[in-house]
Coordinates of C-alpha atoms in Angstrom, one line a residue:
X1456 CA -6.1 30.8 6.2
X1457 CA -4.4 28.5 3.7
X1458 CA -1.8 26.1 5.1
X1459 CA 2.0 26.4 4.4
X1460 CA 1.6 23.6 2.0
X1461 CA -1.1 25.4 0.1
X1462 CA 1.1 28.5 -0.1
X1463 CA 4.0 26.5 -1.4
X1464 CA 1.8 24.8 -4.0
X1465 CA 0.4 28.1 -5.2
X1466 CA 3.9 29.3 -6.1
X1467 CA 5.2 26.1 -7.8
X1468 CA 3.3 22.8 -8.3
X1469 CA 2.4 20.1 -10.7
X1470 CA 4.3 19.5 -13.9
X1471 CA 6.4 22.6 -13.5
X1472 CA 8.2 21.1 -10.5
X1473 CA 10.2 18.9 -12.9
X1474 CA 12.2 21.7 -14.3
X1475 CA 13.3 22.9 -10.8
X1476 CA 14.0 19.3 -9.8
X1477 CA 16.3 18.8 -12.7
X1478 CA 18.1 22.2 -12.0
X1479 CA 18.7 21.1 -8.4
X1480 CA 19.9 17.7 -9.6
X1481 CA 22.4 19.4 -12.0
X1482 CA 23.7 21.8 -9.4
X1483 CA 23.7 19.3 -6.5
X1484 CA 22.1 18.8 -3.2
X1485 CA 23.6 21.9 -1.6
X1486 CA 21.9 24.1 -4.2
X1487 CA 18.6 23.7 -2.4
X1488 CA 18.4 26.7 0.0
X1489 CA 18.3 25.3 3.5
X1490 CA 15.4 27.5 4.5
X1491 CA 13.4 26.2 1.6
X1492 CA 13.9 22.5 2.2
X1493 CA 10.4 21.9 3.5
X1494 CA 8.8 23.6 0.6
X1495 CA 10.8 21.8 -2.1
X1496 CA 10.6 18.4 -0.4
X1497 CA 6.8 18.8 -0.3
X1498 CA 6.8 19.7 -4.1
X1499 CA 9.1 16.9 -5.0
X1500 CA 6.5 14.4 -3.8
X1501 CA 4.4 15.2 -6.9
X1502 CA 7.2 13.6 -8.9
X1503 CA 7.5 10.6 -6.6
X1504 CA 10.3 11.7 -4.3
X1505 CA 10.2 11.7 -0.5
X1506 CA 13.2 12.9 1.4
X1507 CA 14.3 10.2 3.8
X1508 CA 14.4 10.6 7.6
X1509 CA 16.7 12.7 9.8
X1510 CA 20.3 11.5 9.6
X1511 CA 19.9 10.5 5.9
X1512 CA 20.0 14.0 4.5
X1513 CA 20.3 14.2 0.7
X1514 CA 18.8 10.7 0.2
X1515 CA 15.4 10.1 -1.2
X1516 CA 12.8 7.4 -1.5
X1517 CA 11.5 7.2 -5.1
X1518 CA 8.0 5.8 -5.8
X1519 CA 7.2 4.5 -9.2
X1520 CA 3.5 4.3 -10.1
X1521 CA 2.4 1.1 -11.8
X1522 CA -1.4 1.4 -12.6
X1523 CA -3.2 -1.6 -11.2
X1524 CA 0.3 -3.1 -10.5
X1525 CA 0.9 -4.0 -14.1
X1526 CA 4.5 -4.4 -15.2
X1527 CA 4.6 -5.0 -18.9
X1528 CA 7.3 -7.3 -20.4
X1529 CA 10.7 -5.8 -19.8
X1530 CA 9.6 -3.3 -17.1
X1531 CA 10.5 -5.5 -14.1
X1532 CA 14.0 -5.9 -15.4
X1533 CA 14.2 -2.1 -15.7
X1534 CA 13.2 -1.8 -12.0
X1535 CA 15.8 -4.3 -11.0
X1536 CA 18.6 -2.6 -13.0
X1537 CA 17.7 0.8 -11.5
X1538 CA 17.7 -0.7 -8.0
X1539 CA 21.0 -2.3 -8.6
X1540 CA 22.7 0.8 -10.0
X1541 CA 21.1 3.6 -8.0
X1542 CA 19.4 2.3 -4.8
X1543 CA 22.5 1.8 -2.8
X1544 CA 23.4 3.9 0.2
X1545 CA 25.7 4.0 3.2
X1546 CA 23.6 1.7 5.3
X1547 CA 23.4 -2.1 4.8
X1548 CA 20.3 -4.0 5.8
X1549 CA 21.2 -7.2 7.7
X1550 CA 18.3 -9.1 6.1
X1551 CA 17.9 -7.6 2.7
X1552 CA 21.4 -6.3 1.8
X1553 CA 22.4 -3.3 -0.2
X1554 CA 19.9 -2.9 -3.0
X1555 CA 16.3 -3.9 -3.1
X1556 CA 12.8 -2.9 -4.3
X1557 CA 9.7 -2.6 -2.2
X1558 CA 6.3 -3.6 -3.5
X1559 CA 3.7 -1.5 -1.7
X1560 CA 0.1 -1.9 -0.5
X1561 CA -1.0 0.4 -3.4
X1562 CA 0.6 -1.8 -6.1
X1563 CA 3.5 0.7 -6.6
X1564 CA 7.3 0.3 -6.3
X1565 CA 9.6 2.1 -3.9
X1566 CA 13.4 2.4 -4.1
X1567 CA 15.6 3.9 -1.3
X1568 CA 18.9 5.7 -1.0
X1569 CA 18.2 7.7 -4.3
X1570 CA 20.6 10.7 -4.8
X1571 CA 19.1 13.8 -6.2
X1572 CA 21.9 14.0 -8.7
X1573 CA 20.8 10.6 -10.2
X1574 CA 17.1 11.5 -10.7
X1575 CA 17.4 12.7 -14.3
X1576 CA 19.1 9.5 -15.4
X1577 CA 16.6 7.4 -13.6
X1578 CA 13.7 9.3 -15.1
X1579 CA 15.1 8.9 -18.5
X1580 CA 15.4 5.1 -18.1
X1581 CA 11.9 4.8 -16.7
X1582 CA 10.3 6.9 -19.4
X1583 CA 12.1 5.1 -22.2
X1584 CA 10.4 2.0 -20.9
X1585 CA 6.9 3.4 -20.4
X1586 CA 7.1 4.0 -16.7
X1587 CA 7.0 7.2 -14.5
X1588 CA 7.1 8.6 -11.0
X1589 CA 4.6 11.3 -11.9
X1590 CA 2.0 11.9 -9.2
X1591 CA 3.1 8.8 -7.4
X1592 CA 2.9 11.0 -4.3
X1593 CA 1.6 14.5 -3.6
X1594 CA -1.8 16.1 -3.5
X1595 CA -3.2 14.6 -6.7
X1596 CA -4.3 11.3 -8.3
X1597 CA -2.2 8.5 -6.8
X1598 CA -1.6 5.1 -8.4
X1599 CA -4.9 3.6 -9.4
X1600 CA -5.4 0.2 -7.8
X1601 CA -7.6 -2.8 -8.5
X1602 CA -7.6 -6.6 -9.1
X1603 CA -4.0 -7.0 -10.3
X1604 CA -5.0 -9.7 -12.8
X1605 CA -7.7 -7.6 -14.5
X1606 CA -8.2 -8.7 -18.1
X1607 CA -6.9 -12.2 -17.3
X1608 CA -8.9 -13.4 -14.3
X1609 CA -11.3 -16.1 -15.1
X1610 CA -13.6 -14.9 -12.2
X1611 CA -13.9 -11.3 -13.3
X1612 CA -17.4 -9.8 -13.9
X1613 CA -16.0 -6.9 -16.1
X1614 CA -12.5 -6.2 -17.4
X1615 CA -11.4 -3.1 -15.5
X1616 CA -8.0 -2.8 -17.1
X1617 CA -9.1 -0.7 -20.0
X1618 CA -10.9 1.6 -17.6
X1619 CA -7.9 1.9 -15.3
X1620 CA -5.6 2.6 -18.3
X1621 CA -8.0 5.4 -19.5
X1622 CA -8.1 7.0 -16.0
X1623 CA -4.4 6.9 -15.7
X1624 CA -3.9 8.4 -19.2
X1625 CA -6.5 11.1 -18.6
X1626 CA -5.7 12.3 -15.1
X1627 CA -2.0 11.8 -14.7
X1628 CA -0.5 15.2 -15.7
X1629 CA -3.8 16.9 -16.2
X1630 CA -3.4 20.4 -14.8
X1631 CA -7.1 20.6 -13.8
X1632 CA -6.6 17.7 -11.4
X1633 CA -3.0 18.1 -10.4
X1634 CA -3.4 20.3 -7.3
X1635 CA -6.0 18.8 -5.0
X1636 CA -6.5 19.5 -1.3
X1637 CA -4.8 16.2 -0.4
X1638 CA -4.1 12.8 -2.0
X1639 CA -6.8 11.1 -4.2
X1640 CA -6.8 7.3 -4.0
X1641 CA -8.9 5.5 -6.6
X1642 CA -9.8 1.8 -6.9
X1643 CA -11.4 0.1 -9.9
X1644 CA -12.4 -3.5 -9.6
X1645 CA -14.0 -5.8 -12.1
X1646 CA -13.7 -9.1 -10.2
X1647 CA -16.2 -10.7 -7.9
X1648 CA -13.6 -11.3 -5.1
X1649 CA -13.2 -7.7 -3.9
X1650 CA -9.4 -7.7 -4.5
X1651 CA -9.5 -4.0 -5.4
X1652 CA -10.2 -3.2 -1.7
X1653 CA -12.4 -0.3 -2.8
X1654 CA -13.8 0.2 0.7
X1655 CA -10.6 1.9 1.9
X1656 CA -10.2 4.3 -1.0
X1657 CA -11.3 7.9 -1.6
X1658 CA -13.2 6.7 -4.7
X1659 CA -14.2 3.1 -5.6
X1660 CA -15.7 1.6 -8.7
X1661 CA -17.1 -1.9 -8.0
X1662 CA -18.6 -4.4 -10.4
X1663 CA -22.4 -4.3 -10.6
X1664 CA -25.3 -5.2 -13.0
X1665 CA -27.9 -2.7 -14.1
X1666 CA -31.0 -2.9 -16.2
X1667 CA -30.8 -0.1 -18.8
X1668 CA -33.8 0.2 -21.2
X1669 CA -34.6 -3.5 -20.7
X1670 CA -31.0 -4.7 -21.3
X1671 CA -28.9 -5.9 -18.4
X1672 CA -25.5 -4.3 -18.6
X1673 CA -22.4 -4.7 -16.4
X1674 CA -20.6 -1.7 -15.1
X1675 CA -19.7 -0.2 -11.7
X1676 CA -21.3 1.1 -8.6
X1677 CA -19.6 4.1 -7.0
X1678 CA -18.5 4.5 -3.5
X1679 CA -16.8 7.6 -2.0
X1680 CA -14.9 8.6 1.1
X1681 CA -12.9 5.6 2.4
X1682 CA -9.5 5.7 4.1
X1683 CA -7.4 4.5 7.0
X1684 CA -5.1 7.3 8.1
X1685 CA -4.7 9.2 11.4
X1686 CA -7.1 7.1 13.5
X1687 CA -10.0 8.4 11.4
X1688 CA -10.9 5.2 9.5
X1689 CA -13.8 5.3 7.1
X1690 CA -15.3 2.8 4.7
X1691 CA -16.3 4.3 1.4
X1692 CA -20.0 5.3 1.3
X1693 CA -22.5 4.2 -1.4
X1694 CA -23.6 7.3 -3.3
X1695 CA -26.3 5.5 -5.3
X1696 CA -24.7 5.7 -8.7
X1697 CA -24.1 3.0 -11.4
X1698 CA -21.9 3.9 -14.3
X1699 CA -21.1 2.2 -17.6
X1700 CA -17.4 1.5 -18.3
X1701 CA -17.3 4.2 -21.0
X1702 CA -18.6 6.8 -18.6
X1703 CA -16.3 6.0 -15.6
X1704 CA -13.8 8.7 -16.6
X1705 CA -16.5 11.4 -16.6
X1706 CA -17.8 10.5 -13.2
X1707 CA -14.3 10.0 -11.7
X1708 CA -13.2 13.4 -13.1
X1709 CA -16.4 15.0 -11.7
X1710 CA -15.7 13.7 -8.2
X1711 CA -12.0 14.7 -8.4
X1712 CA -13.1 18.2 -9.4
X1713 CA -15.7 18.3 -6.6
X1714 CA -13.0 17.4 -4.1
X1715 CA -10.7 20.0 -5.7
X1716 CA -13.4 22.8 -5.3
X1717 CA -15.0 21.8 -2.0
X1718 CA -12.2 20.0 -0.1
X1719 CA -10.7 21.7 3.0
X1720 CA -7.5 23.6 2.1
X1721 CA -7.2 25.3 5.5
X1722 CA -6.6 22.2 7.6
X1723 CA -4.7 19.3 6.1
X1724 CA -5.9 17.0 8.8
X1725 CA -9.4 17.4 7.4
X1726 CA -8.4 17.7 3.8
X1727 CA -9.6 14.3 2.7
X1728 CA -12.9 13.6 0.9
X1729 CA -14.0 11.2 3.7
X1730 CA -14.5 14.3 5.9
X1731 CA -16.5 16.0 3.2
X1732 CA -18.7 13.0 2.9
X1733 CA -19.1 13.0 6.7
X1734 CA -20.2 16.7 6.5
X1735 CA -22.5 16.5 3.4
X1736 CA -23.7 12.9 3.5
X1737 CA -23.8 10.6 0.4
X1738 CA -27.0 12.1 -1.0
X1739 CA -25.6 15.6 -1.2
X1740 CA -22.4 14.3 -2.8
X1741 CA -24.5 12.7 -5.5
X1742 CA -26.6 15.8 -6.0
X1743 CA -23.7 18.2 -6.3
X1744 CA -21.9 15.7 -8.6
X1745 CA -24.9 15.6 -10.9
X1746 CA -25.8 19.3 -10.8
X1747 CA -22.3 20.7 -11.2
X1748 CA -19.9 18.2 -12.7
X1749 CA -21.6 15.6 -14.8
X1750 CA -23.5 16.5 -18.0
X1751 CA -25.6 13.3 -18.4
X1752 CA -28.2 11.8 -16.1
X1753 CA -26.6 9.3 -13.8
X1754 CA -28.2 6.0 -13.2
X1755 CA -29.0 4.8 -9.6
X1756 CA -26.9 2.0 -8.2
X1757 CA -27.1 -1.4 -9.7
X1758 CA -27.0 -5.0 -8.3
X1759 CA -23.6 -5.5 -6.8
X1760 CA -21.7 -8.7 -6.2
X1761 CA -20.3 -7.9 -2.7
X1762 CA -21.8 -11.0 -1.2
X1763 CA -19.2 -12.9 -3.3
X1764 CA -16.2 -11.0 -1.9
X1765 CA -13.6 -13.2 -0.3
X1766 CA -10.4 -11.1 -0.6
X1767 CA -9.0 -10.3 2.9
X1768 CA -12.1 -11.7 4.6
X1769 CA -10.4 -14.4 6.6
X1770 CA -12.2 -17.2 4.9
X1771 CA -13.0 -18.5 1.4
X1772 CA -10.9 -19.6 -1.5
X1773 CA -9.4 -16.2 -2.6
X1774 CA -8.3 -14.3 0.5
X1775 CA -5.3 -13.3 -1.6
X1776 CA -3.9 -14.2 -5.1
X1777 CA -1.1 -16.4 -3.9
X1778 CA -0.8 -19.7 -5.7
X1779 CA -1.6 -21.1 -9.1
X1780 CA -4.8 -19.8 -10.8
X1781 CA -6.2 -20.4 -14.2
X1782 CA -6.7 -17.4 -16.5
X1783 CA -9.6 -17.0 -18.8
X1784 CA -7.4 -17.8 -21.8
X1785 CA -6.4 -21.2 -20.4
X1786 CA -2.9 -20.1 -19.3
X1787 CA -2.1 -19.6 -15.6
X1788 CA -1.0 -16.8 -13.2
X1789 CA 1.1 -17.7 -10.3
X1790 CA 1.1 -15.5 -7.2
X1791 CA 4.3 -15.5 -5.2
X1792 CA 4.7 -14.5 -1.6
X1793 CA 7.2 -11.7 -1.0
X1794 CA 7.6 -11.4 2.7
X1795 CA 6.9 -7.8 3.7
X1796 CA 7.0 -6.8 0.1
X1797 CA 10.8 -6.4 -0.2
X1798 CA 12.9 -8.2 -2.9
X1799 CA 16.6 -7.8 -3.5
X1800 CA 17.7 -6.4 -6.8
X1801 CA 19.4 -9.7 -7.9
X1802 CA 16.1 -11.5 -7.2
X1803 CA 14.1 -8.9 -9.1
X1804 CA 16.3 -9.5 -12.1
X1805 CA 16.1 -13.3 -11.7
X1806 CA 12.3 -13.1 -11.5
X1807 CA 12.3 -11.0 -14.7
X1808 CA 14.3 -13.8 -16.4
X1809 CA 11.8 -16.4 -15.2
X1810 CA 8.8 -14.4 -16.3
X1811 CA 10.4 -14.2 -19.8
X1812 CA 11.2 -17.9 -19.8
X1813 CA 8.0 -19.4 -18.5
X1814 CA 5.4 -16.6 -19.2
X1815 CA 5.0 -13.6 -21.4
X1816 CA 7.5 -11.5 -19.4
X1817 CA 4.6 -9.6 -17.7
X1818 CA 4.5 -9.4 -13.9
X1819 CA 1.9 -7.8 -11.7
X1820 CA 1.9 -6.5 -8.1
X1821 CA -0.9 -7.0 -5.6
X1822 CA -2.0 -4.9 -2.6
X1823 CA -0.7 -7.5 -0.3
X1824 CA 2.9 -6.6 -1.4
X1825 CA 3.2 -9.8 -3.5
X1826 CA 4.1 -10.5 -7.1
X1827 CA 2.2 -12.4 -9.8
X1828 CA 3.7 -14.0 -12.9
X1829 CA 1.1 -14.1 -15.6
X1830 CA 0.5 -16.0 -18.9
X1831 CA 2.3 -19.3 -17.9
X1832 CA 1.2 -22.1 -20.2
X1833 CA 0.1 -25.3 -18.4
X1834 CA 3.1 -27.2 -19.9
X1835 CA 5.5 -24.7 -18.2
X1836 CA 4.0 -24.8 -14.7
X1837 CA 5.9 -27.7 -13.2
X1838 CA 9.3 -26.4 -14.4
X1839 CA 8.5 -22.8 -13.2
X1840 CA 7.3 -24.0 -9.8
X1841 CA 10.5 -26.1 -9.4
X1842 CA 12.8 -23.0 -9.8
X1843 CA 15.1 -22.3 -6.8
X1844 CA 13.9 -18.7 -6.6
X1845 CA 10.5 -20.0 -5.5
X1846 CA 12.0 -21.5 -2.4
X1847 CA 12.3 -17.9 -1.1
X1848 CA 9.1 -16.5 -2.8
X1849 CA 6.7 -19.4 -2.4
X1850 CA 3.3 -19.9 -4.1
X1851 CA 2.3 -22.0 -1.1
X1852 CA 3.8 -20.3 2.0
X1853 CA 3.1 -20.6 5.7
X1854 CA 0.0 -18.6 6.8
X1855 CA 2.3 -16.4 8.9
X1856 CA 4.5 -15.6 5.9
X1857 CA 1.7 -15.0 3.4
X1858 CA -0.2 -12.9 5.9
X1859 CA 2.7 -10.5 6.8
X1860 CA 2.5 -6.9 5.6
X1861 CA 4.8 -4.1 6.8
X1862 CA 5.4 -0.4 6.0
X1863 CA 8.8 1.2 5.6
X1864 CA 9.3 2.0 9.3
X1865 CA 12.2 3.9 10.9
X1866 CA 14.7 2.5 8.5
X1867 CA 13.8 5.4 6.2
X1868 CA 10.5 7.1 7.2
X1869 CA 10.4 10.3 9.3
X1870 CA 6.9 9.6 10.5
X1871 CA 7.4 6.0 11.8
X1872 CA 7.9 5.4 15.5
X1873 CA 9.3 1.9 15.3
X1874 CA 11.3 -0.4 13.0
X1875 CA 9.0 -2.5 10.9
X1876 CA 10.3 -4.5 7.9
X1877 CA 13.0 -6.6 9.5
X1878 CA 10.9 -7.0 12.7
X1879 CA 7.9 -8.4 10.8
X1880 CA 10.3 -10.8 9.0
X1881 CA 11.6 -12.0 12.3
X1882 CA 8.0 -12.2 13.8
X1883 CA 6.8 -14.3 10.8
X1884 CA 9.8 -16.7 11.0
X1885 CA 9.4 -17.2 14.7
X1886 CA 5.7 -17.7 14.5
X1887 CA 6.1 -20.2 11.6
X1888 CA 8.5 -22.3 13.8
X1889 CA 6.7 -22.0 17.1
X1890 CA 2.9 -21.6 16.6
X1891 CA 0.4 -24.0 15.1
X1892 CA -2.9 -22.7 13.7
X1893 CA -5.9 -25.0 13.5
X1894 CA -5.6 -27.4 10.6
X1895 CA -8.4 -25.7 8.6
X1896 CA -6.9 -22.2 8.9
X1897 CA -4.6 -21.3 6.1
X1898 CA -5.0 -17.5 6.3
X1899 CA -3.8 -15.3 9.1
X1900 CA -3.0 -11.7 8.4
X1901 CA -0.6 -9.7 10.5
X1902 CA 0.0 -6.1 9.5
X1903 CA 2.7 -3.9 11.1
X1904 CA 2.5 -0.2 10.7
X1905 CA 5.1 2.1 12.2
X1906 CA 2.6 4.9 13.0
X1907 CA -1.0 6.0 12.6
X1908 CA -0.5 6.9 8.9
X1909 CA -1.5 3.2 8.3
X1910 CA 0.6 2.6 5.2
X1911 CA 0.6 -1.1 6.1
X1912 CA -3.3 -1.0 6.4
X1913 CA -3.3 -2.5 9.9
X1914 CA -7.0 -1.8 10.5
X1915 CA -8.0 -4.6 8.0
X1916 CA -5.9 -7.4 9.4
X1917 CA -6.6 -10.3 11.7
X1918 CA -3.8 -9.0 14.0
X1919 CA -3.0 -5.3 13.7
X1920 CA 0.2 -3.9 15.1
X1921 CA 0.9 -0.1 15.4
X1922 CA 4.1 1.5 16.5
X1923 CA 4.4 3.1 20.0
X1924 CA 6.9 3.6 22.7
X1925 CA 7.0 2.3 26.4
X1926 CA 9.4 1.6 29.2
X1927 CA 10.6 -1.8 30.2
X1928 CA 13.0 -2.4 33.2
X1929 CA 13.2 1.3 33.4
X1930 CA 14.5 1.7 29.8
X1931 CA 12.6 3.2 26.9
X1932 CA 11.8 0.5 24.3
X1933 CA 9.8 0.2 21.1
X1934 CA 6.3 -1.1 21.6
X1935 CA 3.2 -2.0 19.6
X1936 CA -0.5 -1.5 20.1
X1937 CA -2.5 -4.7 19.2
X1938 CA -5.7 -4.6 17.3
X1939 CA -7.9 -7.6 16.3
X1940 CA -10.5 -8.7 13.9
X1941 CA -10.2 -6.4 10.9
X1942 CA -10.9 -7.4 7.3
X1943 CA -12.9 -6.6 4.2
X1944 CA -15.7 -8.3 2.3
X1945 CA -19.4 -7.8 2.1
X1946 CA -19.4 -6.6 5.7
X1947 CA -16.0 -5.0 6.3
X1948 CA -14.8 -4.4 9.8
X1949 CA -12.0 -2.3 11.2
X1950 CA -9.7 -3.9 13.9
X1951 CA -10.5 -3.2 17.5
X1952 CA -7.5 -1.9 19.4
X1953 CA -7.6 -4.0 22.6
X1954 CA -4.1 -4.0 24.0
X1955 CA -1.7 -1.0 24.2
X1956 CA 2.1 -0.6 24.3
X1957 CA 3.3 -4.2 24.3
X1958 CA 7.1 -4.2 24.3
X1959 CA 8.2 -5.6 20.9
X1960 CA 10.0 -8.6 22.3
X1961 CA 6.7 -9.8 24.0
X1962 CA 4.6 -9.5 20.8
X1963 CA 5.4 -13.0 19.3
X1964 CA 4.5 -14.6 22.7
X1965 CA 1.3 -12.5 22.8
X1966 CA 0.3 -13.8 19.3
X1967 CA 1.1 -17.4 20.3
X1968 CA -1.1 -17.1 23.3
X1969 CA -3.9 -15.4 21.3
X1970 CA -3.8 -18.2 18.7
X1971 CA -3.9 -20.7 21.5
X1972 CA -7.1 -19.1 22.9
X1973 CA -8.6 -19.1 19.4
X1974 CA -7.9 -22.8 18.9
X1975 CA -9.3 -23.7 22.4
X1976 CA -12.4 -21.5 22.2
X1977 CA -13.5 -21.3 18.6
X1978 CA -17.0 -22.5 17.7
X1979 CA -17.0 -25.0 14.9
X1980 CA -15.1 -23.8 11.9
X1981 CA -15.5 -20.1 12.6
X1982 CA -12.8 -17.8 11.2
X1983 CA -10.5 -15.8 13.5
X1984 CA -12.4 -12.7 12.5
X1985 CA -15.7 -14.3 13.6
X1986 CA -14.1 -15.4 16.8
X1987 CA -13.0 -11.9 17.6
X1988 CA -16.5 -10.5 16.8
X1989 CA -18.2 -12.5 19.5
X1990 CA -15.9 -11.4 22.3
X1991 CA -15.7 -8.0 24.0
X1992 CA -12.5 -5.9 24.2
X1993 CA -11.8 -7.0 27.8
X1994 CA -11.9 -10.6 26.9
X1995 CA -9.7 -10.1 23.8
X1996 CA -7.2 -8.1 25.9
X1997 CA -6.9 -11.1 28.2
X1998 CA -6.4 -13.5 25.3
X1999 CA -3.5 -11.4 24.0
X2000 CA -1.4 -11.9 27.2
X2001 CA 2.1 -10.5 26.3
X2002 CA 4.9 -12.9 27.1
X2003 CA 8.7 -13.1 26.8
X2004 CA 9.9 -16.0 24.8
X2005 CA 13.2 -17.1 23.1
X2006 CA 12.4 -14.5 20.4
X2007 CA 15.1 -11.9 20.3
X2008 CA 14.6 -8.4 19.0
X2009 CA 17.8 -6.4 18.2
X2010 CA 15.8 -3.2 17.5
X2011 CA 14.3 -2.8 20.9
X2012 CA 16.0 0.5 21.5
X2013 CA 14.6 3.8 20.2
X2014 CA 15.4 3.4 16.5
X2015 CA 13.8 6.8 15.7
X2016 CA 16.8 8.4 17.4
X2017 CA 19.3 6.6 15.2
X2018 CA 20.5 7.6 11.7
X2019 CA 20.0 4.0 10.5
X2020 CA 18.7 1.3 12.8
X2021 CA 21.1 -1.4 11.7
X2022 CA 24.4 0.6 11.6
X2023 CA 27.2 -0.6 13.9
X2024 CA 27.3 3.0 15.1
X2025 CA 23.8 4.2 14.7
X2026 CA 24.0 7.5 16.6
X2027 CA 23.0 10.7 14.7
X2028 CA 26.6 11.9 15.1
X2029 CA 27.8 9.0 12.9
X2030 CA 25.5 9.9 10.0
X2031 CA 27.4 9.9 6.7
X2032 CA 25.0 12.4 5.1
X2033 CA 24.9 14.4 2.9
X2034 CA 25.7 12.1 0.0
X2035 CA 29.0 12.6 -1.6
X2036 CA 29.0 14.0 -5.1

């Protein structure tokens, strides 16, 4: 039997949602029938709108899709202006203020406190500047990710940016691919560093060489069925296909259609292609793709470059794209650390000014929630690096700052169990002041996810933190499960969850003790991930050793039961919702 979501989608879905959305915006929040809230909120996702959590009724999160994280000249300024004008609500964040933009782990942008009535004006401004929220959420093609400096990176094997652009133009808004069983996440990477993180996507195109009629060509190997959510982690499986750049769209469309036709629409928990690959196996996926969806003979897989992958591996020169890097044209791109991916609207606008002054005006977003200013001539580098804004968004940050990733958390998300963004900022600052890593370790990734949806990608971090609840001194408090040793690369590994329900105020002490055990017991110059791999779960649990310190956590209480975690009166009864007209 189809799920409620499938029934709602069968009535209204895809592009046609926009007309209804604009009607509701014109008539106001109260015009949405209360008994139809769930149905309309599910549909609104297709146009990038998530209704915020209980106590924040009538406010939405808006997600803007930026393929491969590319913000063309002028677009960053548009984001800052929209955030400044429209992303202000009744709650003030004590660290980030009243208006800000979030850079996500899928190279998208999220704005909060958006009123339904403002949506048409925001859409108009976005679309006038070549941007859109279309299919940023919902059961369809999501934002396509990859190496954010595609087309500019001196280390790339093949330029993936034209391929990503073609996929975005082909499948965004295509009615044949607009109503899938669940979300469809695609990665296209042309670089040899693995920065597209293809292993954790539904569909991944990775650089590879292939001898075709005696001529060595460069294109992409294909992997299918990766993902992190709901404690059902999978790495994408190799389906033994190599495809030339000009044929990527045909193969991607074939796999999207295969998922559309064969994916599970009766159980949303199982409605991801990773479960279909589990059931069928890679060989059957390939055979069905060839027999039913692709009208040319597909090549077998080529010679990949996975042995060269360094991105998020815990060692090597390019674990991320922070810092100064030469482009293939002789200019430079500069990766800036944005702690937990959140930047105030004023800072967004200032960065847009700096990108115009020192570069081409283009800015790109990475999957580590950071920003990259491209096209900086060598003669401009010193002046750019001396700008005051870079004191807060450093190209050379502490390992604990550059390694911090966090999801939205209970500040806005109805799924999250704990507060995340502000907490991870406080964790990183405390660790920077109180913990010393071995001298040769400049990478240490800590990802904090508020629940098992894994939006912060905790399973691929050195230290993985996942929201839970526990009791301390007889009182209910927020807590975190601790996982260790995750990462990507040629041989990716998911984190092992070794310690459960650590009260949040004891987590920094636990990490300090863990780092101490690492420093004392590592063999030679082994990475933290290698250190974790040679110990069993019982040993690792002992290394964690939760401990109270002088770290103070003001969000220890059950923030899920508040209307806004940082409000002076945070009780649900104090909620100011719905938004005033």
